[in-house]
Short mmCIF file of C-alpha atoms in Angstrom, two decimals:
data_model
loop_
_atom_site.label_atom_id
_atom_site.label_comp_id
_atom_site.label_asym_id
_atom_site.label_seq_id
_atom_site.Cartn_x
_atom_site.Cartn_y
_atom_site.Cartn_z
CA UNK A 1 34.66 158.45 6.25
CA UNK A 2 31.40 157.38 8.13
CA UNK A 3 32.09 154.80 10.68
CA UNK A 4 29.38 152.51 9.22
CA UNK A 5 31.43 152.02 6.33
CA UNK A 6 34.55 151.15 8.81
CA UNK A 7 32.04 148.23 9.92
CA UNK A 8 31.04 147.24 6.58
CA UNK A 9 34.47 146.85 5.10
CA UNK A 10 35.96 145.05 8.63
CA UNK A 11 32.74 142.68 8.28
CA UNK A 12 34.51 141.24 5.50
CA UNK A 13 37.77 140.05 7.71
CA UNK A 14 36.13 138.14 10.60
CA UNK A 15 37.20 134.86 9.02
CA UNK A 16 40.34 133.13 10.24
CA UNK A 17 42.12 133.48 7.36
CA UNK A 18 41.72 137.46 7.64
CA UNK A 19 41.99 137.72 11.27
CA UNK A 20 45.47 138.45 10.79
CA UNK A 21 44.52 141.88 8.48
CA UNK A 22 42.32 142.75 10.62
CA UNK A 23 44.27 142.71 13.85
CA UNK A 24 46.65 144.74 11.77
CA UNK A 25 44.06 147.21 11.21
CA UNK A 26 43.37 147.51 14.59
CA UNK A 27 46.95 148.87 15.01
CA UNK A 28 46.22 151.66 13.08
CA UNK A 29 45.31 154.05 15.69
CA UNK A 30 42.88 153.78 18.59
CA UNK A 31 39.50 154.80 16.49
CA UNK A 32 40.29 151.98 14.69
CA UNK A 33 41.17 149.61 17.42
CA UNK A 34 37.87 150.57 18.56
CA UNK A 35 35.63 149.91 15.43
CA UNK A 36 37.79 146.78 14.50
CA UNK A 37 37.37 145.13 18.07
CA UNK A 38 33.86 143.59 17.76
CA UNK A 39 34.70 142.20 14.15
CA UNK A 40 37.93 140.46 15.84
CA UNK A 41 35.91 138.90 18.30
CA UNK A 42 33.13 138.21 16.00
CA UNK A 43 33.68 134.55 15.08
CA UNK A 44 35.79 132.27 17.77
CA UNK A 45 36.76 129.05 17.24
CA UNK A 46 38.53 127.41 20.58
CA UNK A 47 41.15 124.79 20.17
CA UNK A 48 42.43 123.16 23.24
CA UNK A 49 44.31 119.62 23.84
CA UNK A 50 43.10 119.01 27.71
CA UNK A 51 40.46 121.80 28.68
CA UNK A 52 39.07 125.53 28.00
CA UNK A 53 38.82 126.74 31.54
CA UNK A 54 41.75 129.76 30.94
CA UNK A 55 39.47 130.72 27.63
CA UNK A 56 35.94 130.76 30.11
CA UNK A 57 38.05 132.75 32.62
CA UNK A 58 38.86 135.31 30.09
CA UNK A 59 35.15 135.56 28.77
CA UNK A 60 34.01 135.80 33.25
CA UNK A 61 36.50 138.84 33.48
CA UNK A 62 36.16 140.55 30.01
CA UNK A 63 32.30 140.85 29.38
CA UNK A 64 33.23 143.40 26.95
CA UNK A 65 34.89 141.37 25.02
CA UNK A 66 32.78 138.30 25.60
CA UNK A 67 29.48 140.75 24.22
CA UNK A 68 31.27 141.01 20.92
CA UNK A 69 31.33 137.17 20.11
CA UNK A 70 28.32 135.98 17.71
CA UNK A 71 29.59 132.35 17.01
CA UNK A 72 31.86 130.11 19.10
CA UNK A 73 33.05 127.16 18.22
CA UNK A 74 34.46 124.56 21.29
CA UNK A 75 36.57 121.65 19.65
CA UNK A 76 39.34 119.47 20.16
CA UNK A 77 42.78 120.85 18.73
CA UNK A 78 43.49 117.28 16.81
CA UNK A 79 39.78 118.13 15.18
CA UNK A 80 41.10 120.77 12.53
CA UNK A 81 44.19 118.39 11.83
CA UNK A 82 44.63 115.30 12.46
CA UNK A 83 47.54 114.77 10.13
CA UNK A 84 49.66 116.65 12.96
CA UNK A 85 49.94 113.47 15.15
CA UNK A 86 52.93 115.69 16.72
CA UNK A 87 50.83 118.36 17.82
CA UNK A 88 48.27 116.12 19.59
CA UNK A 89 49.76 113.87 20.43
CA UNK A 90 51.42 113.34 24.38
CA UNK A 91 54.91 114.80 24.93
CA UNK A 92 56.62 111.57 26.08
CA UNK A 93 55.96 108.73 23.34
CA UNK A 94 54.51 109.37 19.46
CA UNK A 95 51.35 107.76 19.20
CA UNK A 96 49.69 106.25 15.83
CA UNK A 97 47.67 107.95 13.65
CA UNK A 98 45.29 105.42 12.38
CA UNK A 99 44.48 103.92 15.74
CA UNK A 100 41.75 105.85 17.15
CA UNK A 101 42.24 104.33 20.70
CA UNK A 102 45.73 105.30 20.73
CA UNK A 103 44.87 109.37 20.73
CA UNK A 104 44.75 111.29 23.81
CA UNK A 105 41.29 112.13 25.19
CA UNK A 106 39.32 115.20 23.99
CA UNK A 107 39.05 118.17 26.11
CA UNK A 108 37.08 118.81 29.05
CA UNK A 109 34.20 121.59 28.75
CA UNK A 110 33.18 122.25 32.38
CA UNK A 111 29.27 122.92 32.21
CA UNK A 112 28.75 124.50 35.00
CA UNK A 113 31.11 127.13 33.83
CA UNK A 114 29.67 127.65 30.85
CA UNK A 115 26.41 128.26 32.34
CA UNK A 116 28.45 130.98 34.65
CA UNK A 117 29.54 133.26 31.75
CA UNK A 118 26.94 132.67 29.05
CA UNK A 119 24.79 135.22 30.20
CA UNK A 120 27.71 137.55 29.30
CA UNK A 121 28.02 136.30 25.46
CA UNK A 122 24.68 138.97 25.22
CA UNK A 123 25.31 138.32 20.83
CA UNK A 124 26.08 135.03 20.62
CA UNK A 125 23.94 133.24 18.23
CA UNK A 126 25.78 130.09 17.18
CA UNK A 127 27.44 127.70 18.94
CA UNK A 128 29.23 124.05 18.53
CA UNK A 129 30.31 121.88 20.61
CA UNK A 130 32.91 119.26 18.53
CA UNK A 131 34.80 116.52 19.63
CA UNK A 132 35.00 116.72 23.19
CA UNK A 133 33.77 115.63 26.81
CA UNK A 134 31.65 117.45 28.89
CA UNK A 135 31.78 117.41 32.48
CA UNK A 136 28.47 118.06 34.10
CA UNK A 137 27.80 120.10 37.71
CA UNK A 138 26.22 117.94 40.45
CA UNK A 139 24.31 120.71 41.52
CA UNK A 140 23.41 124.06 38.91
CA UNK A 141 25.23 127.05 39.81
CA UNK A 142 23.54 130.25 40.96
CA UNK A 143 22.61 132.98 38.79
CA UNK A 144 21.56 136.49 39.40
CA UNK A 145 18.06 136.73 38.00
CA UNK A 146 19.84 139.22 35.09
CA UNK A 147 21.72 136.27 34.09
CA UNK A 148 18.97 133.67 33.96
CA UNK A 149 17.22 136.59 31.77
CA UNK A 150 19.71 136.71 29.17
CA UNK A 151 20.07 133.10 29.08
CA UNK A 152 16.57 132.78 28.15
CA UNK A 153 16.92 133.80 24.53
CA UNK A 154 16.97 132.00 21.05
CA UNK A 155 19.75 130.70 19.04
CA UNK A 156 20.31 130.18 15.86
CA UNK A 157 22.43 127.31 16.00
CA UNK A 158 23.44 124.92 18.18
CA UNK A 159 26.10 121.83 17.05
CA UNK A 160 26.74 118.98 19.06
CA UNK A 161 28.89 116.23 17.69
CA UNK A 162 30.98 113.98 18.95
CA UNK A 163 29.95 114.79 22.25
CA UNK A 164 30.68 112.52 25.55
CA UNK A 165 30.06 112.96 28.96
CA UNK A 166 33.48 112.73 31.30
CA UNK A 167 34.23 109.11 33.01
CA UNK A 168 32.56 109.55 36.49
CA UNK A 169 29.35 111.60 34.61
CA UNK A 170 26.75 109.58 33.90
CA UNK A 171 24.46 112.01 32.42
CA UNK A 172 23.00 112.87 29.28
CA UNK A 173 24.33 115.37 26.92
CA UNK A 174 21.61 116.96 24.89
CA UNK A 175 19.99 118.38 28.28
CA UNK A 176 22.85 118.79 30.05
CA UNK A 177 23.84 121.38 27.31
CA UNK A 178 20.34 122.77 27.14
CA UNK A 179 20.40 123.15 30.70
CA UNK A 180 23.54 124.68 30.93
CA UNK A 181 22.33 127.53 28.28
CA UNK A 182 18.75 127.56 28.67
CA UNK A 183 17.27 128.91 25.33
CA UNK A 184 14.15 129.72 24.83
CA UNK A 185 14.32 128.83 21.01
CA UNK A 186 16.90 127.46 18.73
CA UNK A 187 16.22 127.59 14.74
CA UNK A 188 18.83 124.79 13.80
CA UNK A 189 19.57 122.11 15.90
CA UNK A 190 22.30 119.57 14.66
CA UNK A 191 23.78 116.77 16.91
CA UNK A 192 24.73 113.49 16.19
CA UNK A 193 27.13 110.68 18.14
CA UNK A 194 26.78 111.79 21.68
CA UNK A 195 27.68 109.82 24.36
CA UNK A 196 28.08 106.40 24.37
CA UNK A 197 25.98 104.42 21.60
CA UNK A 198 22.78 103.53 23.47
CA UNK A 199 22.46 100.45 21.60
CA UNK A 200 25.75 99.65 23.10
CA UNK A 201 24.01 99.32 26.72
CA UNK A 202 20.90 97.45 25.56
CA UNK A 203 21.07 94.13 27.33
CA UNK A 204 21.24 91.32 24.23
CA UNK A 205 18.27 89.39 25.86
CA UNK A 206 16.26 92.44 26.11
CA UNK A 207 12.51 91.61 23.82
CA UNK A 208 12.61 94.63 22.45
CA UNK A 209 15.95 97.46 22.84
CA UNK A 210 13.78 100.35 21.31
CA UNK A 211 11.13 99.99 24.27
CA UNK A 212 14.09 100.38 27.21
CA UNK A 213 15.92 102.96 25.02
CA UNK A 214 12.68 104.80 24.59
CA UNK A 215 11.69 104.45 28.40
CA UNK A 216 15.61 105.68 29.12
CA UNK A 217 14.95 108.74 27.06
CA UNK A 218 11.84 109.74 28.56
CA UNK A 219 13.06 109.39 31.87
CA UNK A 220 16.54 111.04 31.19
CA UNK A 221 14.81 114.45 29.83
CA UNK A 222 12.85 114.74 32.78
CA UNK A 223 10.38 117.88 33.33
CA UNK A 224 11.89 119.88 30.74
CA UNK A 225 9.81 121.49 28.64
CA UNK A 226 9.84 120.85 24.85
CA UNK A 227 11.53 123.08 22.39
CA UNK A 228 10.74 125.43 20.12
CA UNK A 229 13.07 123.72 17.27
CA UNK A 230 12.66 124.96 13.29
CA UNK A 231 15.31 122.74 11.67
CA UNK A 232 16.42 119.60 12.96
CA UNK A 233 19.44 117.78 11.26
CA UNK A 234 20.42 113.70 12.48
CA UNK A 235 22.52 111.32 10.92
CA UNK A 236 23.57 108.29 12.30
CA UNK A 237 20.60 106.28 13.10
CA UNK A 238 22.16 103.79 15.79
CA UNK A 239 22.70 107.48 17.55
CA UNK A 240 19.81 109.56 17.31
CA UNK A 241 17.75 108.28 14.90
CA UNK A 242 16.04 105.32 16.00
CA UNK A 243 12.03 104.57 16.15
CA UNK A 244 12.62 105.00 20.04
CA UNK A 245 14.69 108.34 19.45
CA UNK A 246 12.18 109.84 17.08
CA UNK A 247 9.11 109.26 19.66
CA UNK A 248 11.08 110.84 22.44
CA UNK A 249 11.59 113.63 19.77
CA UNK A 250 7.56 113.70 19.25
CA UNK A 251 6.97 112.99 23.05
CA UNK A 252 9.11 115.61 25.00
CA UNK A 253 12.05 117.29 22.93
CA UNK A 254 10.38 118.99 19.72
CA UNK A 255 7.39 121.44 20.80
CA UNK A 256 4.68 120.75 18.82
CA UNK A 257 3.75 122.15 15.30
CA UNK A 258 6.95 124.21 15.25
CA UNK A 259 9.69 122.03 12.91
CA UNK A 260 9.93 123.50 9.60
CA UNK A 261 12.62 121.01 7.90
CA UNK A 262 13.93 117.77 8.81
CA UNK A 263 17.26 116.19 7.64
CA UNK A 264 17.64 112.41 8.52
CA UNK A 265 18.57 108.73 7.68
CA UNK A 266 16.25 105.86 7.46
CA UNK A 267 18.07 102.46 8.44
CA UNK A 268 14.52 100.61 8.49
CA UNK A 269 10.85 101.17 7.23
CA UNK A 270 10.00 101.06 11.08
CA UNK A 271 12.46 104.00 11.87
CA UNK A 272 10.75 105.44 8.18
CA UNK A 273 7.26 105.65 9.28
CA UNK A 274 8.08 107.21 13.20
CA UNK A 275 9.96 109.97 11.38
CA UNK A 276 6.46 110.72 9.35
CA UNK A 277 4.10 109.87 13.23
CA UNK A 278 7.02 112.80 14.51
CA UNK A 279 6.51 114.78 11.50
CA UNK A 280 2.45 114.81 11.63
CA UNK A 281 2.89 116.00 15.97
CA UNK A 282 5.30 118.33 15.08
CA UNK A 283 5.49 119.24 11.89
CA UNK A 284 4.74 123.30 11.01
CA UNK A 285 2.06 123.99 8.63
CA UNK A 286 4.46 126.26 7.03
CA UNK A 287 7.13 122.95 6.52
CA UNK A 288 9.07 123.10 4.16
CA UNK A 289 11.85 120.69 3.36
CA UNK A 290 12.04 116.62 4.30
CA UNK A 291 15.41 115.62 3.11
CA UNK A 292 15.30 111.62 4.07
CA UNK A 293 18.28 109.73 3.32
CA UNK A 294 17.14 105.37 2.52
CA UNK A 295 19.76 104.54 0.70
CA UNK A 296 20.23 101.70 3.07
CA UNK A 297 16.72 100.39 2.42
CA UNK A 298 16.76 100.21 -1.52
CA UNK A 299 17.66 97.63 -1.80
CA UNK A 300 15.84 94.25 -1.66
CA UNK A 301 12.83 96.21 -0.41
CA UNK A 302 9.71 97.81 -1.58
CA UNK A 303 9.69 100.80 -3.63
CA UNK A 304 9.26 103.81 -1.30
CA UNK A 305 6.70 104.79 -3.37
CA UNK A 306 4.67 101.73 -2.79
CA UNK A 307 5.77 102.09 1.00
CA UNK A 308 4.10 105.40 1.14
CA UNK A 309 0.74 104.32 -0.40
CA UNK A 310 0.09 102.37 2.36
CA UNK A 311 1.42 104.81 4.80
CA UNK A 312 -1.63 106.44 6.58
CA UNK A 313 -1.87 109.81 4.84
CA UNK A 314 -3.34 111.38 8.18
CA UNK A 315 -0.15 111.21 9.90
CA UNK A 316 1.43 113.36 7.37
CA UNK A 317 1.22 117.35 7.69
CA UNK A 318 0.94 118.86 4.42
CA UNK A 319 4.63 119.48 3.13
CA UNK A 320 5.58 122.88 0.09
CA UNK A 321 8.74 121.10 -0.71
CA UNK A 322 10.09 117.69 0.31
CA UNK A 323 13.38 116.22 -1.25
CA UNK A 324 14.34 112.29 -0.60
CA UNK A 325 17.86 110.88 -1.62
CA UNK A 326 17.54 107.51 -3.35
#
Protein backbone atom coordinates (compact mmCIF):
# COMPACT_ATOMS: atom_id res chain seq x y z
CA UNK A 1 0.00 0.00 0.00
CA UNK A 2 1.35 3.55 -0.95
CA UNK A 3 2.60 5.36 2.02
CA UNK A 4 0.39 8.38 1.20
CA UNK A 5 -2.50 6.44 2.02
CA UNK A 6 -0.66 5.38 5.52
CA UNK A 7 -0.79 9.34 6.06
CA UNK A 8 -4.21 9.81 4.97
CA UNK A 9 -5.81 7.17 7.11
CA UNK A 10 -3.36 8.17 10.43
CA UNK A 11 -4.58 11.92 9.67
CA UNK A 12 -7.75 10.80 10.95
CA UNK A 13 -6.30 9.77 14.66
CA UNK A 14 -4.41 12.94 15.70
CA UNK A 15 -7.22 13.82 18.09
CA UNK A 16 -6.90 12.96 21.76
CA UNK A 17 -9.42 10.68 21.85
CA UNK A 18 -7.52 8.52 19.06
CA UNK A 19 -4.11 9.13 20.20
CA UNK A 20 -4.33 6.00 21.97
CA UNK A 21 -5.01 3.91 18.33
CA UNK A 22 -2.65 5.52 16.93
CA UNK A 23 0.23 4.99 19.30
CA UNK A 24 -0.89 1.43 18.95
CA UNK A 25 -0.32 1.60 15.37
CA UNK A 26 2.90 2.81 15.77
CA UNK A 27 3.76 -0.54 17.46
CA UNK A 28 3.16 -2.30 14.53
CA UNK A 29 6.54 -2.45 13.15
CA UNK A 30 9.14 0.26 12.57
CA UNK A 31 7.72 1.51 8.92
CA UNK A 32 4.90 2.24 10.75
CA UNK A 33 6.39 3.83 13.76
CA UNK A 34 7.91 5.92 11.23
CA UNK A 35 4.84 7.14 9.15
CA UNK A 36 2.65 7.30 12.39
CA UNK A 37 5.24 9.61 14.31
CA UNK A 38 4.41 13.04 12.81
CA UNK A 39 0.53 12.35 13.17
CA UNK A 40 1.27 11.55 17.05
CA UNK A 41 2.92 14.67 17.47
CA UNK A 42 0.62 16.51 15.30
CA UNK A 43 -1.74 18.19 17.78
CA UNK A 44 -0.27 18.81 21.57
CA UNK A 45 -2.10 20.00 24.18
CA UNK A 46 0.23 20.64 27.52
CA UNK A 47 -1.28 20.28 30.91
CA UNK A 48 0.82 21.20 33.82
CA UNK A 49 -0.14 22.23 37.63
CA UNK A 50 3.17 24.53 38.40
CA UNK A 51 5.26 24.94 35.07
CA UNK A 52 6.21 23.41 31.46
CA UNK A 53 9.93 23.77 31.59
CA UNK A 54 10.56 19.56 31.43
CA UNK A 55 7.99 19.74 28.20
CA UNK A 56 10.35 22.93 26.53
CA UNK A 57 13.41 20.81 27.46
CA UNK A 58 12.13 17.93 25.55
CA UNK A 59 11.13 20.12 22.42
CA UNK A 60 15.33 21.98 22.89
CA UNK A 61 16.73 18.31 22.67
CA UNK A 62 14.27 16.55 20.23
CA UNK A 63 13.92 19.00 17.18
CA UNK A 64 12.72 16.07 15.39
CA UNK A 65 10.09 15.63 17.25
CA UNK A 66 9.41 19.26 18.00
CA UNK A 67 9.24 19.75 13.69
CA UNK A 68 6.29 17.40 13.72
CA UNK A 69 3.98 19.57 16.03
CA UNK A 70 1.37 21.88 13.99
CA UNK A 71 -0.79 23.07 17.02
CA UNK A 72 0.15 23.39 20.70
CA UNK A 73 -1.90 24.16 23.19
CA UNK A 74 -0.20 25.59 26.82
CA UNK A 75 -2.94 25.46 29.66
CA UNK A 76 -3.44 24.96 33.16
CA UNK A 77 -4.26 21.21 34.17
CA UNK A 78 -7.48 22.44 36.39
CA UNK A 79 -8.54 24.17 32.78
CA UNK A 80 -9.90 20.83 31.12
CA UNK A 81 -11.58 19.91 34.58
CA UNK A 82 -12.29 21.71 37.11
CA UNK A 83 -14.71 19.31 38.72
CA UNK A 84 -11.40 17.33 39.83
CA UNK A 85 -10.72 19.72 42.80
CA UNK A 86 -8.44 16.56 43.88
CA UNK A 87 -6.29 16.69 41.04
CA UNK A 88 -5.54 20.44 41.30
CA UNK A 89 -5.74 21.00 44.06
CA UNK A 90 -2.39 21.18 46.79
CA UNK A 91 -1.37 17.87 48.40
CA UNK A 92 -1.69 18.97 52.06
CA UNK A 93 -5.34 20.52 52.61
CA UNK A 94 -8.58 20.14 49.98
CA UNK A 95 -9.41 23.38 48.78
CA UNK A 96 -13.06 24.66 47.58
CA UNK A 97 -14.29 24.47 44.39
CA UNK A 98 -16.43 27.46 44.02
CA UNK A 99 -13.97 29.89 45.50
CA UNK A 100 -11.83 31.03 42.81
CA UNK A 101 -9.23 32.58 45.26
CA UNK A 102 -8.89 29.43 47.02
CA UNK A 103 -7.19 27.48 43.76
CA UNK A 104 -3.60 27.18 43.38
CA UNK A 105 -1.91 29.52 40.89
CA UNK A 106 -1.70 28.70 37.15
CA UNK A 107 1.46 27.58 35.68
CA UNK A 108 4.45 29.39 34.82
CA UNK A 109 5.39 29.64 30.93
CA UNK A 110 9.00 30.93 30.94
CA UNK A 111 9.21 33.31 27.76
CA UNK A 112 12.41 33.43 27.25
CA UNK A 113 12.37 29.73 26.77
CA UNK A 114 9.90 29.66 24.51
CA UNK A 115 11.59 32.04 22.34
CA UNK A 116 14.76 29.45 22.68
CA UNK A 117 13.03 26.44 21.02
CA UNK A 118 10.38 27.99 18.77
CA UNK A 119 12.53 28.24 15.98
CA UNK A 120 12.60 24.41 16.18
CA UNK A 121 8.58 23.95 16.01
CA UNK A 122 9.54 24.62 11.89
CA UNK A 123 5.25 23.42 11.37
CA UNK A 124 3.69 24.88 13.99
CA UNK A 125 0.83 26.94 12.94
CA UNK A 126 -1.47 27.31 15.95
CA UNK A 127 -0.88 28.08 19.21
CA UNK A 128 -2.79 28.99 22.70
CA UNK A 129 -1.82 30.13 25.52
CA UNK A 130 -4.86 29.34 28.37
CA UNK A 131 -5.02 29.99 31.82
CA UNK A 132 -1.69 30.67 32.93
CA UNK A 133 1.19 33.21 33.94
CA UNK A 134 3.88 34.15 31.94
CA UNK A 135 7.14 35.04 33.19
CA UNK A 136 8.96 37.46 31.00
CA UNK A 137 13.10 37.62 30.33
CA UNK A 138 14.75 40.87 31.53
CA UNK A 139 16.91 40.79 28.73
CA UNK A 140 15.92 38.63 25.10
CA UNK A 141 17.93 35.65 24.66
CA UNK A 142 20.33 35.16 21.77
CA UNK A 143 19.49 33.53 18.65
CA UNK A 144 21.52 32.24 15.82
CA UNK A 145 20.42 34.26 12.83
CA UNK A 146 18.75 30.61 11.50
CA UNK A 147 16.59 30.85 14.40
CA UNK A 148 15.46 34.45 14.19
CA UNK A 149 14.71 33.30 10.38
CA UNK A 150 12.33 30.72 11.20
CA UNK A 151 10.76 32.72 13.78
CA UNK A 152 9.86 35.22 11.30
CA UNK A 153 6.97 33.36 9.74
CA UNK A 154 3.06 33.54 9.86
CA UNK A 155 0.62 31.80 11.99
CA UNK A 156 -2.50 30.88 11.72
CA UNK A 157 -3.60 31.20 15.10
CA UNK A 158 -2.62 32.55 18.05
CA UNK A 159 -4.98 32.27 21.55
CA UNK A 160 -4.34 34.14 24.49
CA UNK A 161 -6.76 33.96 27.34
CA UNK A 162 -6.59 34.20 30.65
CA UNK A 163 -3.22 35.31 30.44
CA UNK A 164 -1.16 37.10 33.47
CA UNK A 165 2.13 38.17 33.82
CA UNK A 166 4.09 36.45 37.05
CA UNK A 167 4.16 38.65 40.48
CA UNK A 168 7.54 40.51 40.14
CA UNK A 169 6.75 41.05 36.01
CA UNK A 170 5.33 44.03 35.32
CA UNK A 171 5.04 43.77 31.69
CA UNK A 172 2.56 43.45 29.14
CA UNK A 173 1.40 40.27 27.68
CA UNK A 174 0.27 40.70 24.12
CA UNK A 175 3.99 41.88 23.15
CA UNK A 176 5.70 40.02 25.39
CA UNK A 177 4.24 36.93 23.51
CA UNK A 178 4.73 38.55 20.14
CA UNK A 179 8.14 39.21 21.06
CA UNK A 180 8.90 36.01 22.27
CA UNK A 181 7.69 34.39 18.74
CA UNK A 182 8.14 37.08 16.39
CA UNK A 183 5.68 36.42 13.44
CA UNK A 184 5.63 38.04 10.61
CA UNK A 185 1.78 37.46 10.12
CA UNK A 186 -0.92 35.85 12.07
CA UNK A 187 -4.49 35.19 10.27
CA UNK A 188 -6.56 34.82 13.59
CA UNK A 189 -5.76 36.54 16.53
CA UNK A 190 -8.00 35.83 19.68
CA UNK A 191 -7.14 37.12 23.24
CA UNK A 192 -9.16 38.32 25.81
CA UNK A 193 -8.59 38.87 29.92
CA UNK A 194 -4.90 39.37 30.06
CA UNK A 195 -3.29 40.66 32.81
CA UNK A 196 -4.69 42.54 35.33
CA UNK A 197 -7.98 44.59 34.32
CA UNK A 198 -6.57 47.98 33.30
CA UNK A 199 -9.52 49.66 34.51
CA UNK A 200 -8.56 48.17 37.76
CA UNK A 201 -5.36 50.61 37.92
CA UNK A 202 -7.11 53.75 36.66
CA UNK A 203 -6.86 56.20 39.51
CA UNK A 204 -10.84 57.02 40.50
CA UNK A 205 -10.08 60.84 40.24
CA UNK A 206 -8.55 60.43 36.93
CA UNK A 207 -10.89 63.08 34.19
CA UNK A 208 -10.90 60.73 31.84
CA UNK A 209 -9.46 56.62 32.40
CA UNK A 210 -9.62 55.96 28.53
CA UNK A 211 -7.01 58.89 27.88
CA UNK A 212 -4.24 57.28 30.58
CA UNK A 213 -5.22 53.74 29.45
CA UNK A 214 -4.78 54.82 25.89
CA UNK A 215 -1.42 56.77 26.63
CA UNK A 216 -0.36 53.33 28.74
CA UNK A 217 -0.97 51.32 25.64
CA UNK A 218 0.89 53.35 23.32
CA UNK A 219 3.73 53.56 25.41
CA UNK A 220 3.71 49.81 26.51
CA UNK A 221 3.91 48.56 22.66
CA UNK A 222 6.77 50.57 22.05
CA UNK A 223 8.61 50.53 18.47
CA UNK A 224 7.04 47.48 17.38
CA UNK A 225 5.84 47.42 14.23
CA UNK A 226 2.11 46.79 13.49
CA UNK A 227 0.75 43.50 12.41
CA UNK A 228 -0.34 41.98 9.61
CA UNK A 229 -3.69 40.61 11.44
CA UNK A 230 -6.81 39.06 9.10
CA UNK A 231 -9.25 38.11 11.86
CA UNK A 232 -9.39 39.63 15.09
CA UNK A 233 -11.76 38.14 17.82
CA UNK A 234 -12.35 40.34 21.55
CA UNK A 235 -14.79 39.89 24.07
CA UNK A 236 -14.81 41.42 27.21
CA UNK A 237 -14.83 45.07 26.74
CA UNK A 238 -13.44 46.22 30.30
CA UNK A 239 -10.34 43.96 28.79
CA UNK A 240 -9.64 44.68 25.37
CA UNK A 241 -12.30 46.34 24.04
CA UNK A 242 -12.47 49.75 25.16
CA UNK A 243 -12.55 53.18 22.95
CA UNK A 244 -8.83 53.52 24.28
CA UNK A 245 -8.06 49.75 23.33
CA UNK A 246 -9.54 49.99 19.88
CA UNK A 247 -7.36 53.28 18.97
CA UNK A 248 -4.22 51.58 20.15
CA UNK A 249 -5.52 48.74 17.83
CA UNK A 250 -5.87 51.49 14.86
CA UNK A 251 -2.69 53.38 16.11
CA UNK A 252 0.12 50.67 16.47
CA UNK A 253 -1.15 46.92 16.74
CA UNK A 254 -3.33 46.21 13.47
CA UNK A 255 -1.27 47.12 10.15
CA UNK A 256 -3.30 49.00 8.12
CA UNK A 257 -5.91 47.85 5.46
CA UNK A 258 -5.19 44.21 6.29
CA UNK A 259 -8.28 42.98 8.87
CA UNK A 260 -10.70 40.99 7.02
CA UNK A 261 -13.33 40.16 9.97
CA UNK A 262 -13.86 41.50 13.28
CA UNK A 263 -15.66 39.77 16.24
CA UNK A 264 -16.42 42.12 19.25
CA UNK A 265 -18.72 43.55 22.05
CA UNK A 266 -20.05 46.99 22.27
CA UNK A 267 -20.59 48.08 26.06
CA UNK A 268 -21.21 51.85 24.85
CA UNK A 269 -22.04 53.82 21.57
CA UNK A 270 -18.56 55.54 22.27
CA UNK A 271 -16.69 52.10 22.27
CA UNK A 272 -19.42 51.45 19.00
CA UNK A 273 -18.25 54.14 16.81
CA UNK A 274 -14.06 53.60 17.58
CA UNK A 275 -14.63 50.01 16.48
CA UNK A 276 -16.10 51.54 12.96
CA UNK A 277 -12.85 54.83 13.11
CA UNK A 278 -10.55 51.18 13.59
CA UNK A 279 -12.47 49.50 11.00
CA UNK A 280 -12.24 52.47 8.24
CA UNK A 281 -7.80 52.55 9.11
CA UNK A 282 -7.72 49.09 8.97
CA UNK A 283 -10.26 47.52 7.49
CA UNK A 284 -9.37 45.26 4.04
CA UNK A 285 -11.20 46.15 1.00
CA UNK A 286 -11.78 42.54 0.65
CA UNK A 287 -13.67 42.56 4.50
CA UNK A 288 -15.80 40.43 4.99
CA UNK A 289 -17.59 39.72 8.23
CA UNK A 290 -18.41 42.40 11.33
CA UNK A 291 -19.98 40.27 13.92
CA UNK A 292 -20.74 43.14 16.77
CA UNK A 293 -22.28 41.96 19.82
CA UNK A 294 -24.77 45.34 21.65
CA UNK A 295 -26.83 43.48 23.43
CA UNK A 296 -25.85 45.56 26.36
CA UNK A 297 -26.89 48.77 24.60
CA UNK A 298 -30.56 47.81 23.52
CA UNK A 299 -31.90 48.72 25.74
CA UNK A 300 -33.11 52.22 26.75
CA UNK A 301 -31.10 53.50 23.79
CA UNK A 302 -31.43 54.44 20.24
CA UNK A 303 -32.07 52.01 17.61
CA UNK A 304 -28.70 51.04 16.07
CA UNK A 305 -30.12 51.74 13.02
CA UNK A 306 -30.80 55.30 13.82
CA UNK A 307 -27.22 55.29 15.53
CA UNK A 308 -25.70 54.44 12.25
CA UNK A 309 -27.47 57.16 10.18
CA UNK A 310 -25.73 59.59 11.88
CA UNK A 311 -22.54 57.73 11.95
CA UNK A 312 -20.18 59.39 9.35
CA UNK A 313 -20.38 56.98 6.42
CA UNK A 314 -16.65 57.94 5.43
CA UNK A 315 -15.23 56.18 8.27
CA UNK A 316 -16.69 53.00 7.15
CA UNK A 317 -14.76 50.71 4.49
CA UNK A 318 -17.11 49.09 2.28
CA UNK A 319 -18.12 45.67 4.00
CA UNK A 320 -19.51 42.02 1.47
CA UNK A 321 -21.06 40.64 4.55
CA UNK A 322 -21.56 42.08 8.03
CA UNK A 323 -23.67 40.21 10.77
CA UNK A 324 -24.71 42.17 14.21
CA UNK A 325 -26.30 40.23 17.23
CA UNK A 326 -29.25 42.14 18.68
Amino acid sequence: MPVEIFHQIFSYFIFDRHKETLSSCALVSKFWLQVARPHLFAMMQVERKRCFSTFLRFIDLHPDLAGHIQELTFASARYRSRDDADECCCDDHERPKDDPEAWPPPPRLDLGALTVVFPKLTKLKELMLQEITVAIPKSAPSASPDANAYCARKLEVLVIKDVTTCEHDNGPVLPAVLDALSPSSIESLIFDRLGKNPRCDTPDHSEDPDVTLEANLLDLWGTRPPLDVQHLSLSDPSWVGTAAHFRFYEQKMVQPGCLRSLETRCDSWKITEQVFAFLHTCGSKHFECLQLDIIPLVENEMPFSEYCSITSESRMRPMEQSRVRQ
